[in-house]
XYZ file of C-alpha atoms in Angstrom:
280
model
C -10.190 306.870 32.471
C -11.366 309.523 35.264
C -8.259 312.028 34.327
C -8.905 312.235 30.326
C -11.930 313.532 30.957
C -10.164 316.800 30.912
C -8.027 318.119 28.580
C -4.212 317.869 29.129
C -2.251 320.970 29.391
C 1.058 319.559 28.782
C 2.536 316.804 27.332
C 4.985 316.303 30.176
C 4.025 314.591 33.598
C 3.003 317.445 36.241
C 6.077 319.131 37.434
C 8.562 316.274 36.391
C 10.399 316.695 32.699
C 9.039 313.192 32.021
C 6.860 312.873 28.771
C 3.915 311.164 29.682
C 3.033 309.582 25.821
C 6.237 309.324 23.342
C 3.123 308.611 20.045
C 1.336 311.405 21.384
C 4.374 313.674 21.217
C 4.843 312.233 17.581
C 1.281 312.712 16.399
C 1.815 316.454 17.813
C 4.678 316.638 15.830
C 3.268 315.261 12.129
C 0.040 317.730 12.768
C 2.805 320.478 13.565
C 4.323 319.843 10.644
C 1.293 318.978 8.515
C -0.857 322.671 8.978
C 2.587 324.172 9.158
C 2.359 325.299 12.364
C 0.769 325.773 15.946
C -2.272 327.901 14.795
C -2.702 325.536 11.728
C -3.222 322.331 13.646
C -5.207 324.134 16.349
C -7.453 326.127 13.823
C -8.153 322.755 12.142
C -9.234 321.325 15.225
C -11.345 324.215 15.951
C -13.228 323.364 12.525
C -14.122 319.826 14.065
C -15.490 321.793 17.117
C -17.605 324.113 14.967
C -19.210 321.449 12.943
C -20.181 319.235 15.531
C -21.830 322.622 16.870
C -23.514 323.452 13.996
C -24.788 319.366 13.787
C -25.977 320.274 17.256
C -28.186 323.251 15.784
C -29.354 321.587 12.595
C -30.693 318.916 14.795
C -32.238 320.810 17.106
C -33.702 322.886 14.199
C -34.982 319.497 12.489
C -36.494 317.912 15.568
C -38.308 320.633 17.340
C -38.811 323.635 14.537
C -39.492 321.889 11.270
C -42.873 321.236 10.135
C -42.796 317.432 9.139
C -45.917 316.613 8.334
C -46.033 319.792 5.629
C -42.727 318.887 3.982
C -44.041 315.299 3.567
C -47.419 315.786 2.577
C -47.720 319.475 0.701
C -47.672 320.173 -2.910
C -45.696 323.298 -4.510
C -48.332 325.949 -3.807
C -49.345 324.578 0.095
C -45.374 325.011 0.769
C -44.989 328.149 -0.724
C -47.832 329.972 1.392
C -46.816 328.093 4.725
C -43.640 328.593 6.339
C -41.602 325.329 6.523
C -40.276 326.487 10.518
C -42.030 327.797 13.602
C -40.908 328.272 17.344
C -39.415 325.556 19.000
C -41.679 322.985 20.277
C -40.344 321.078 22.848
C -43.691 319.050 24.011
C -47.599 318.945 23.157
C -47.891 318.114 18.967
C -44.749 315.833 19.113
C -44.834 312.077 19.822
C -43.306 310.244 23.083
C -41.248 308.662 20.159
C -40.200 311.573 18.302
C -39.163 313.287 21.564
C -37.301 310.083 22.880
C -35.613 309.843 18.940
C -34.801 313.972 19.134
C -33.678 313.382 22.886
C -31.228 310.747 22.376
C -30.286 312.555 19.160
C -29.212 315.848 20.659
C -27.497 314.270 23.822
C -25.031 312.397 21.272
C -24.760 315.954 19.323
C -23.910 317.329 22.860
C -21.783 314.655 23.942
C -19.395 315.070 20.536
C -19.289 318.651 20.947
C -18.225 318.391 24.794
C -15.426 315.931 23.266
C -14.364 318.193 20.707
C -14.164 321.303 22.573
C -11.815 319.549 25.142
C -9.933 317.968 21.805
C -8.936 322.052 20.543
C -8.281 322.994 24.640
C -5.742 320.402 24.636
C -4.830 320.959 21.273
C -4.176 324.603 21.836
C -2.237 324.279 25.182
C -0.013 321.380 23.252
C 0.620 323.130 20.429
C 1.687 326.158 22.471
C 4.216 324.020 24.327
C 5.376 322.213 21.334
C 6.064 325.928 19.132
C 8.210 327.049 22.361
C 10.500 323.598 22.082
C 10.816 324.109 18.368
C 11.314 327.871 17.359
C 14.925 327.368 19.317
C 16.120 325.548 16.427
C 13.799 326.209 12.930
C 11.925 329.138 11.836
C 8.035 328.058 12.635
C 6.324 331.021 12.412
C 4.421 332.927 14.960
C 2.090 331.164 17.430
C -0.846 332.847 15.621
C -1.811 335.686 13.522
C -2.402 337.725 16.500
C 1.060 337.553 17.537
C 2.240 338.257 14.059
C 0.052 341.600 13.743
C 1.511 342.564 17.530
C 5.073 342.376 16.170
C 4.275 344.344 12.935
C 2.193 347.178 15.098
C 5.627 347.162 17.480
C 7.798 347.159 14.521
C 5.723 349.885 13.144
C 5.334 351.926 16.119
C 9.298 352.183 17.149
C 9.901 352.733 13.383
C 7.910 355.729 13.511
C 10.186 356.577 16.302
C 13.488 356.188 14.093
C 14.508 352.959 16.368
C 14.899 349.578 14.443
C 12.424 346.621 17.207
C 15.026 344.290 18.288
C 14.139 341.167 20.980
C 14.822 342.649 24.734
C 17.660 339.936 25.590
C 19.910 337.786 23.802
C 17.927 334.507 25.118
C 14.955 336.198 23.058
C 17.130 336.434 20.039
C 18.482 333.044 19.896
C 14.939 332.139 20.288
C 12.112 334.145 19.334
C 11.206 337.232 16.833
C 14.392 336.744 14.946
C 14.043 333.162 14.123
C 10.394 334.031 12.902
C 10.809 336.863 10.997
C 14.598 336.278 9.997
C 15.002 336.301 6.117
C 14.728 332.786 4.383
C 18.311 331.378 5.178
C 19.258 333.766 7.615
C 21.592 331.906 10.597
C 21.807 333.356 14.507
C 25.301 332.872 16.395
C 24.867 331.131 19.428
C 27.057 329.888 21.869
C 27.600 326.717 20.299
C 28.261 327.621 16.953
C 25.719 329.078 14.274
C 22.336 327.493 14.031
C 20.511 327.730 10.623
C 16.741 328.576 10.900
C 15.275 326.440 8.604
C 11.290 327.567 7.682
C 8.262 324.890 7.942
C 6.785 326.097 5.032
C 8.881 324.409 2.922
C 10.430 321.746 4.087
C 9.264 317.950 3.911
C 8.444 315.718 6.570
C 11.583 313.930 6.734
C 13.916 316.984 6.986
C 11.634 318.218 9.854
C 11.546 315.038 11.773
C 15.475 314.362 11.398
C 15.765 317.993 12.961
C 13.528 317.187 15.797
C 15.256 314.412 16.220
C 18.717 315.318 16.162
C 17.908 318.696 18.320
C 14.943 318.325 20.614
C 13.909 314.559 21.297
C 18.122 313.209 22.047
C 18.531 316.417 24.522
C 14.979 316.011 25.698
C 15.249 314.453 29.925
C 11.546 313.637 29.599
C 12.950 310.520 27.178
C 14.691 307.746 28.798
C 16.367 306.083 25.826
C 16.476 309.222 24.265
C 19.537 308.428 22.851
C 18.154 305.507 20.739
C 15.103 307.340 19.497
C 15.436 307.595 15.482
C 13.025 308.167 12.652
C 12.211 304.031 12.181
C 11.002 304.188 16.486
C 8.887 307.370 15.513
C 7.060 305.642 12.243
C 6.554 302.135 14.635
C 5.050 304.163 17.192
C 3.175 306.571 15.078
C 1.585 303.786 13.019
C 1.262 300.894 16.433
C -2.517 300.923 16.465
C -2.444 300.335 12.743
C -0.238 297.837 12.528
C -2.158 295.762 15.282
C -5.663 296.232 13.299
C -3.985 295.129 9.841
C -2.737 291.883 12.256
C -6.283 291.123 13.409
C -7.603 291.526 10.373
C -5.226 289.428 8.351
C -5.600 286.899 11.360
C -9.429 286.833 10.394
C -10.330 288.375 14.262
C -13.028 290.395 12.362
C -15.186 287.415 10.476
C -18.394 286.453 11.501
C -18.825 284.120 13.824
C -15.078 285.236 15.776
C -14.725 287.032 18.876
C -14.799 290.581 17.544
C -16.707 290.481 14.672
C -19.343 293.007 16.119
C -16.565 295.671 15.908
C -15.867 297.946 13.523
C -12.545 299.322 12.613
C -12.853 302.413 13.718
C -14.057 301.285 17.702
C -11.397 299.064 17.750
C -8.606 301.491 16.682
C -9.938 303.697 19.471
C -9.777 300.431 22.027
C -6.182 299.822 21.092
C -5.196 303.404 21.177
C -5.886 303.287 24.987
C -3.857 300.695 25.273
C -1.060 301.918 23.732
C -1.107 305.259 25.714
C 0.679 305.307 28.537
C -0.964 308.524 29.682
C -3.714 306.556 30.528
């Protein structure tokens, strides 16, 4: 349990090609697909960070800055002549109870935003990984808008110069700022043939995953029965944890009086997710 405390900063196993969790890999790949994109999924995850930040504030603001006893006990004109804040008062007019209630509060506050912000640092270093395995063989877009507005201000500059930007190498253009910014059906020649640059933003979840499929996870070494991996294994794994609470539940595990009728669906889908992660 000691390692996930930090965020992982690639989805294969240390220096070896081996992928260290196949439904992690999948997940990746529906929220890839699903925000269209590495910055998508990673902005999205950001949003989680900033509003268990903000929860963080608002609690602090309600526990130590907010004058209780005049929002429960004024009338219209006492509230509207006193303010309803002050400076933070972290001892003295609050109660040993209040203070263990606001302390307990704003550790769990803490604690979620700790988890979160190592949730987008190993978003962010998977996504990156997972956009330079895919934009070899579909048009995904740029790995944010940053890189986007660096291309156009390059494009822009050599224009100025009467030189048309092309990619430095031809490994570059069989892989890079062509396949991004190529025209909507555009196709690059490669060595083995021509490969067709297919854009995320329109296609559905079943054309991407065939493609993945068919051109990343049967050449991928880091899968050992790579060759048997096929959209039915990808749903089965995807869904595992699912599956297994619908069986407990349709076993009557969850009724009072059983063995686990203290838990609640979401703890246990986090208790068999670590079991089914092999990463851990």
């Amino acid at each position: 349990m000691l390692p996930d405390l930090w965020p992982r900063m690639s989805i294969r196993d240390g220096a070896t090609p081996r992928i260290r969790d196949l439904p992690k890999l999948y997940h990746l790949l529906y929220a890839f697909w699903l925000h269209r994109g590495a910055w998508g999924a990673t902005l999205n995850q950001a949003v989680n960070l900033g509003n268990c930040v903000a929860l963080w504030f608002f609690a602090f603001a309600a526990f130590f800055m907010l004058d209780w006893e005049l929002v429960l006990g004024c009338d219209g004109d006492t509230c509207a002549k006193r303010p309803l804040f002050h400076a933070p008062v972290l001892h003295g007019n609050i109660s040993p109870w209040h203070a263990f209630l606001a302390t307990c509060f704003l550790i769990a506050c803490a604690a979620s935003v700790l988890f979160e912000l190592r949730q987008t640092v190993e978003m962010a270093c998977l996504m990156n990984e997972l956009h330079g395995e895919l934009r070899q063989h579909m048009r995904v877009g740029d790995r944010s808008p940053f890189h986007t507005w660096y291309f156009a201000a390059r494009r822009y500059a050599h224009g100025r110069q009467g030189h048309q930007l092309l990619p430095d190498d031809l490994e570059e253009l069989n892989s890079s700022a062509v396949g991004d910014h190529a025209p909507s059906g555009a196709a690059v020649k490669v060595d083995r043939g021509v490969t067709t640059f297919h854009s995320i933003e329109d296609v559905s979840w079943d054309d991407f995953l065939t493609t993945v499929i068919r051109k990343v996870l049967r050449k991928d070494p880091g899968i050992s029965n790579r060759r048997s991996v096929d959209e039915l294994r990808v749903a089965q794994a995807m869904h595992a944890t699912d599956n297994y609470l619908v069986a407990l539940h349709s076993h009557h595990f969850f009724r009072r009086g059983s063995v686990l009728w203290w838990a609640s669906d979401p703890v246990m889908r986090e208790l068999l997710a670590l079991q089914f992660s092999s990463g851990r």
